[in-house]
Amino acid sequence: MVPVSEDEASVQRYPLDKRGMFSNIRGDIALKIHVAQGQYSSNHSPPPPEEQERPPPQHQFHETAKHAPQVDEEINNNLFGFKNEFEEVNEKKKKNKEKQKEVRTFFSVGTGGHAPDPAPSPAVPPPVAVETKANFMRAEPPANMMHMMQFPGQKPPPNFGLVETRPPVAARMGYRGVDKTATTYDLVERMHFLYVNVVKARDLPAMDITGSLDPYVEVRLGNYKGVTRHHEKNQNPVWNQVFAFSKERLQSTVLELVVKDKDLITKDDFVGKIRFDVVDVPTRVPPDSPLAPQWYRLEDKNGVKVRGEIMLAVWMGTQADEAFPGAWHSDAHGISPHNLANTRSNVYFSPKLYYLRIHVIEAQDLIPLDRGRQPEFYVKISLRNQTRSTRISQARGLNPSWQEELMLVASEPFDEFVMISVEDRLGPGKDVCIGRTMVPVRRIPQRIDSTKLLESVWVDLGRPSEWEEEGEKKKEIKFSSKIHLRLCLDAGYHVLDEATHFSSDLQASSKHLRKPSIGILELGILSAQNLLPMKMREGRLTDAYCVAKYGNKWVRTRTLLNTLTPRWNEQYTWEVYDLCTVVTVGVFDNCHINDKEESRDQRIGKVRIRLSTLETDRIYTHYYPLLVLTPSGLKKHGELHLAIRFTCLAWVNMVAQYGRPLLPKMHYVQPISVKHIDWLRHQAMLIVATRLSRAEPPLKRENVEYMLDVDYHMWSLRKSKANFYRIMSLLSGITAVFRWLDGICMWRNPLTTILVHVLFLILVCYPELILPTIFLYLFVIGLWNYRFRPRNPSHMDARISQAEMAHPDELDEEFDGFPTQRPQEIVRMRYDRMRSIAGKVQTVVGDLATQGERAMALLSWRDSRATSIFIIIALVWAVFLYVTPFQVVAVLFGLYWLRHPRFRNRMPSVPVNFFKRLPSKADMLL
């Protein structure tokens, strides 16, 4: 019988059960058990009202338990409004009481007779309801809601993970209810548009007194109005402009086209119009041929036919229509025609890049300006904005020699010239040009194999005074200085314009060395949600567009104006040549829709997806967080909705690529130093940015820099921490193995240790089973981990990047320019912090060097006594191992290593003591 009160209860001791035969657990536990009045389980009825009014016993800590059902009911009634549902749940609980076993609840009690009075409970005490296992899911939402009600100022942490979705795209729905001819874009949702193609007009009447006409066309649909450009004094104008009106936002069933005469002084004159009923517009679906435009007679305001005809085509289509990218869209009706091009979608291609290698050998017959001093000659080579220089020649004469190679980045169509000049250094910052020449890039031969030896050439150097003379006088010069060069365009390299860790293209510059395609990558840019307003100061929201980059192909979606939930639904395709590449998608806020030329597009966020983490033929549809690191901290600017699919076309080539090198052969046969690679990568990025900025609409430099991570190599304490924790995470598996081995040696689990002994003896007796056992173990582990494989594609992780809890000063240092622009006090503080971190790294490196030097001191006779002891022991071990079978030695060593803790000593072993006494070069440092 359980005592009714605490006074009647007595202390009872119960022995503890052992976990196993070899367990060392001993002892017992003392319990004091009695009935706690005033407490009840959640699946029992509450006490009567008169018992509820009674104050709870003072010796109980959980004084609020009896109010739990009342609080639950109040929360459900007042906060959620689900009173009926709550009553149904209570009725189900009452019915389940009779079927379920009685639940006994234990509470913590004080050590003395009575505990002190508890603190007064808050106005709304938290519920302390004890639920059965069948109902614990129902009890959690009120508790969470109650927790949030108690802390209204607390915001839940932002969700930086992926959210899987199932949008109604044709590829995922299996074409159910969708015409297969309409599924050219099967990874995006179909969006219908009313297209109006205004081609031209003829025989328009003259409206001005002078007999001229400046015609243009207004396309009206409800409140939307699109306007073509006007032609001056032309009665047969040609426009060829397409207008697209979203079917979801159609404000009228009548489409009206009005031809007007542009007048700079008075109101524009009405020429004629034509009207269409939207219901009667035909539907066109690719791959149907484009709808042929037709001539339509103009009408006056009363519907009477007048002079003049206009050629146009009107149809209902989707975003798969070829007229979609260049069309005027209804959501951009407030943009001027000059800025309208900045809102259109387009496809770009990076220029083909080559490494230009110049081997400067020597020069002859140089003529210095001052013959009374020893010249200091060096060679300066320039290509566009790239400039490289050799070192000063060691031969201080008129025939200097350098034997130095310089590399630059060149791009097709090779319409530039390489400027080569010989400079004489007169003093610090004072150089004089002795001679120079220009070599056209198109005349430089290409090389795809390092074994091909290029012929050197002698090039004439013209003096600076001769370059300013006329061409006829240049021909009269019979003597000139010469420079010996070897030039080539290395087409066997891949010119890196992005970091190799997340590169999207690994092909060589030469088309003869390119790999065959192994598959197709399809990317559907669906929409975005929860975007932050980027133009609050201008009274607008966000004008968002996306840029995607893979290989040398860039795509840009159209800009959706003044919205926080844009829906692009545009699909793009790339050929895949290497699976170990990354596709990058960035989101930007368009700041070029007005006339501010100096504005820069703002970054909203970007997503990187590695293709090797995607399963073949599987469609991934997720919301990706758009994270941007700012000086004030990590910000989430919204979520980007993407659909991605990789389709393999050559399985054999795809599998074989895992055994081939990532980069072309030249990168390994004749590698480029890391210092030069970073400089060349920056120059390649500048060339790509310059070329893409000339397109229409242009891809600005800020877009290219953000997509290519131009500042990836810059110092950042946050990145250093992230890399350090990556190493620690990598070593955690090794440390876990060592902890497991230590547990085996210490006999923490005797059964496991005995099994390890048995396995060890089997492997010693049958050594041919060692390697098969290891590989079988790896196979079983891999097969077991298949159940826990990642289901989502890779994305930018804020936790791994150490961006969630980054210190503001660390972020300020990361965003500081180079050279720094911060005050002297801040720079001194950061320098001291850097010295502190470097001191720790220095200590670790010194310790590693010490251990290596001690190992080298075993046979160096630096400590003659230690070396003598070591070689004598080595001789004894050699004789012992020669006369003793290897299996016996392995068994003795294994049993000694796995010995019981009773036979172990906590003091360091003799070999460790001997090794630590060996000398190192640490005492030789100043």
mmCIF file of C-alpha atoms in Angstrom, residues 352-360 379-390 404-412 414 416-421 437-441 444-445 447 485-496 509 667 672-673 675-687:
data_model
loop_
_atom_site.group_PDB
_atom_site.id
_atom_site.type_symbol
_atom_site.label_atom_id
_atom_site.label_comp_id
_atom_site.label_asym_id
_atom_site.label_seq_id
_atom_site.Cartn_x
_atom_site.Cartn_y
_atom_site.Cartn_z
ATOM 1 C CA LYS A 352 36.082 32.893 -75.424
ATOM 2 C CA LEU A 353 39.205 33.583 -73.382
ATOM 3 C CA TYR A 354 42.813 32.514 -73.928
ATOM 4 C CA TYR A 355 46.005 32.774 -71.910
ATOM 5 C CA LEU A 356 48.590 34.835 -73.795
ATOM 6 C CA ARG A 357 52.100 33.642 -72.925
ATOM 7 C CA ILE A 358 55.046 35.900 -73.744
ATOM 8 C CA HIS A 359 58.587 34.653 -73.148
ATOM 9 C CA VAL A 360 60.940 37.643 -73.029
ATOM 10 C CA VAL A 379 60.275 45.050 -70.330
ATOM 11 C CA LYS A 380 56.689 46.230 -69.879
ATOM 12 C CA ILE A 381 53.878 44.467 -71.741
ATOM 13 C CA SER A 382 50.343 45.879 -71.992
ATOM 14 C CA LEU A 383 47.129 44.429 -73.405
ATOM 15 C CA ARG A 384 44.027 46.515 -72.950
ATOM 16 C CA ASN A 385 44.000 47.319 -69.206
ATOM 17 C CA GLN A 386 46.489 44.576 -68.307
ATOM 18 C CA THR A 387 50.094 45.470 -67.628
ATOM 19 C CA ARG A 388 52.919 43.128 -66.627
ATOM 20 C CA SER A 389 56.619 43.864 -66.193
ATOM 21 C CA THR A 390 59.765 41.795 -66.004
ATOM 22 C CA GLU A 404 61.222 35.481 -68.075
ATOM 23 C CA GLU A 405 57.665 34.459 -68.966
ATOM 24 C CA LEU A 406 54.640 36.708 -68.571
ATOM 25 C CA MET A 407 50.979 35.757 -68.992
ATOM 26 C CA LEU A 408 47.977 37.883 -69.926
ATOM 27 C CA VAL A 409 44.346 37.163 -70.827
ATOM 28 C CA ALA A 410 43.158 37.672 -74.400
ATOM 29 C CA SER A 411 39.663 37.292 -75.823
ATOM 30 C CA GLU A 412 38.151 36.741 -79.221
ATOM 31 C CA PHE A 414 41.486 39.220 -81.240
ATOM 32 C CA GLU A 416 43.625 44.211 -79.945
ATOM 33 C CA PHE A 417 47.342 44.842 -80.035
ATOM 34 C CA VAL A 418 50.000 43.818 -77.538
ATOM 35 C CA MET A 419 52.181 46.782 -76.591
ATOM 36 C CA ILE A 420 55.764 45.734 -75.775
ATOM 37 C CA SER A 421 58.155 48.410 -74.533
ATOM 38 C CA THR A 437 56.498 47.807 -80.638
ATOM 39 C CA MET A 438 52.940 46.591 -81.219
ATOM 40 C CA VAL A 439 52.023 43.021 -82.105
ATOM 41 C CA PRO A 440 48.481 42.141 -83.337
ATOM 42 C CA VAL A 441 46.951 39.396 -81.242
ATOM 43 C CA ILE A 444 50.068 35.182 -82.530
ATOM 44 C CA PRO A 445 49.998 31.384 -83.068
ATOM 45 C CA ARG A 447 49.344 26.141 -78.904
ATOM 46 C CA LEU A 485 60.448 37.067 -77.951
ATOM 47 C CA ARG A 486 58.468 33.856 -78.006
ATOM 48 C CA LEU A 487 54.691 34.437 -78.120
ATOM 49 C CA CYS A 488 51.753 32.007 -78.152
ATOM 50 C CA LEU A 489 48.090 31.741 -77.266
ATOM 51 C CA ASP A 490 47.827 28.772 -74.894
ATOM 52 C CA ALA A 491 44.553 27.198 -76.022
ATOM 53 C CA GLY A 492 45.133 24.084 -73.933
ATOM 54 C CA TYR A 493 44.223 25.849 -70.682
ATOM 55 C CA HIS A 494 40.835 26.696 -69.272
ATOM 56 C CA VAL A 495 40.787 30.395 -68.425
ATOM 57 C CA LEU A 496 39.364 30.620 -64.920
ATOM 58 C CA SER A 509 39.831 27.177 -74.769
ATOM 59 C CA HIS A 667 47.090 22.753 -66.016
ATOM 60 C CA ILE A 672 50.468 28.223 -63.341
ATOM 61 C CA SER A 673 51.419 29.499 -59.902
ATOM 62 C CA LYS A 675 49.751 33.992 -57.300
ATOM 63 C CA HIS A 676 49.438 34.396 -61.058
ATOM 64 C CA ILE A 677 46.184 32.428 -61.234
ATOM 65 C CA ASP A 678 44.436 34.890 -58.888
ATOM 66 C CA TRP A 679 45.629 37.872 -60.904
ATOM 67 C CA LEU A 680 44.625 36.262 -64.208
ATOM 68 C CA ARG A 681 41.217 35.318 -62.802
ATOM 69 C CA HIS A 682 40.584 38.938 -61.863
ATOM 70 C CA GLN A 683 41.567 40.100 -65.351
ATOM 71 C CA ALA A 684 39.304 37.491 -66.935
ATOM 72 C CA MET A 685 36.402 38.705 -64.780
ATOM 73 C CA LEU A 686 37.013 42.289 -65.955
ATOM 74 C CA ILE A 687 36.970 41.192 -69.605
#
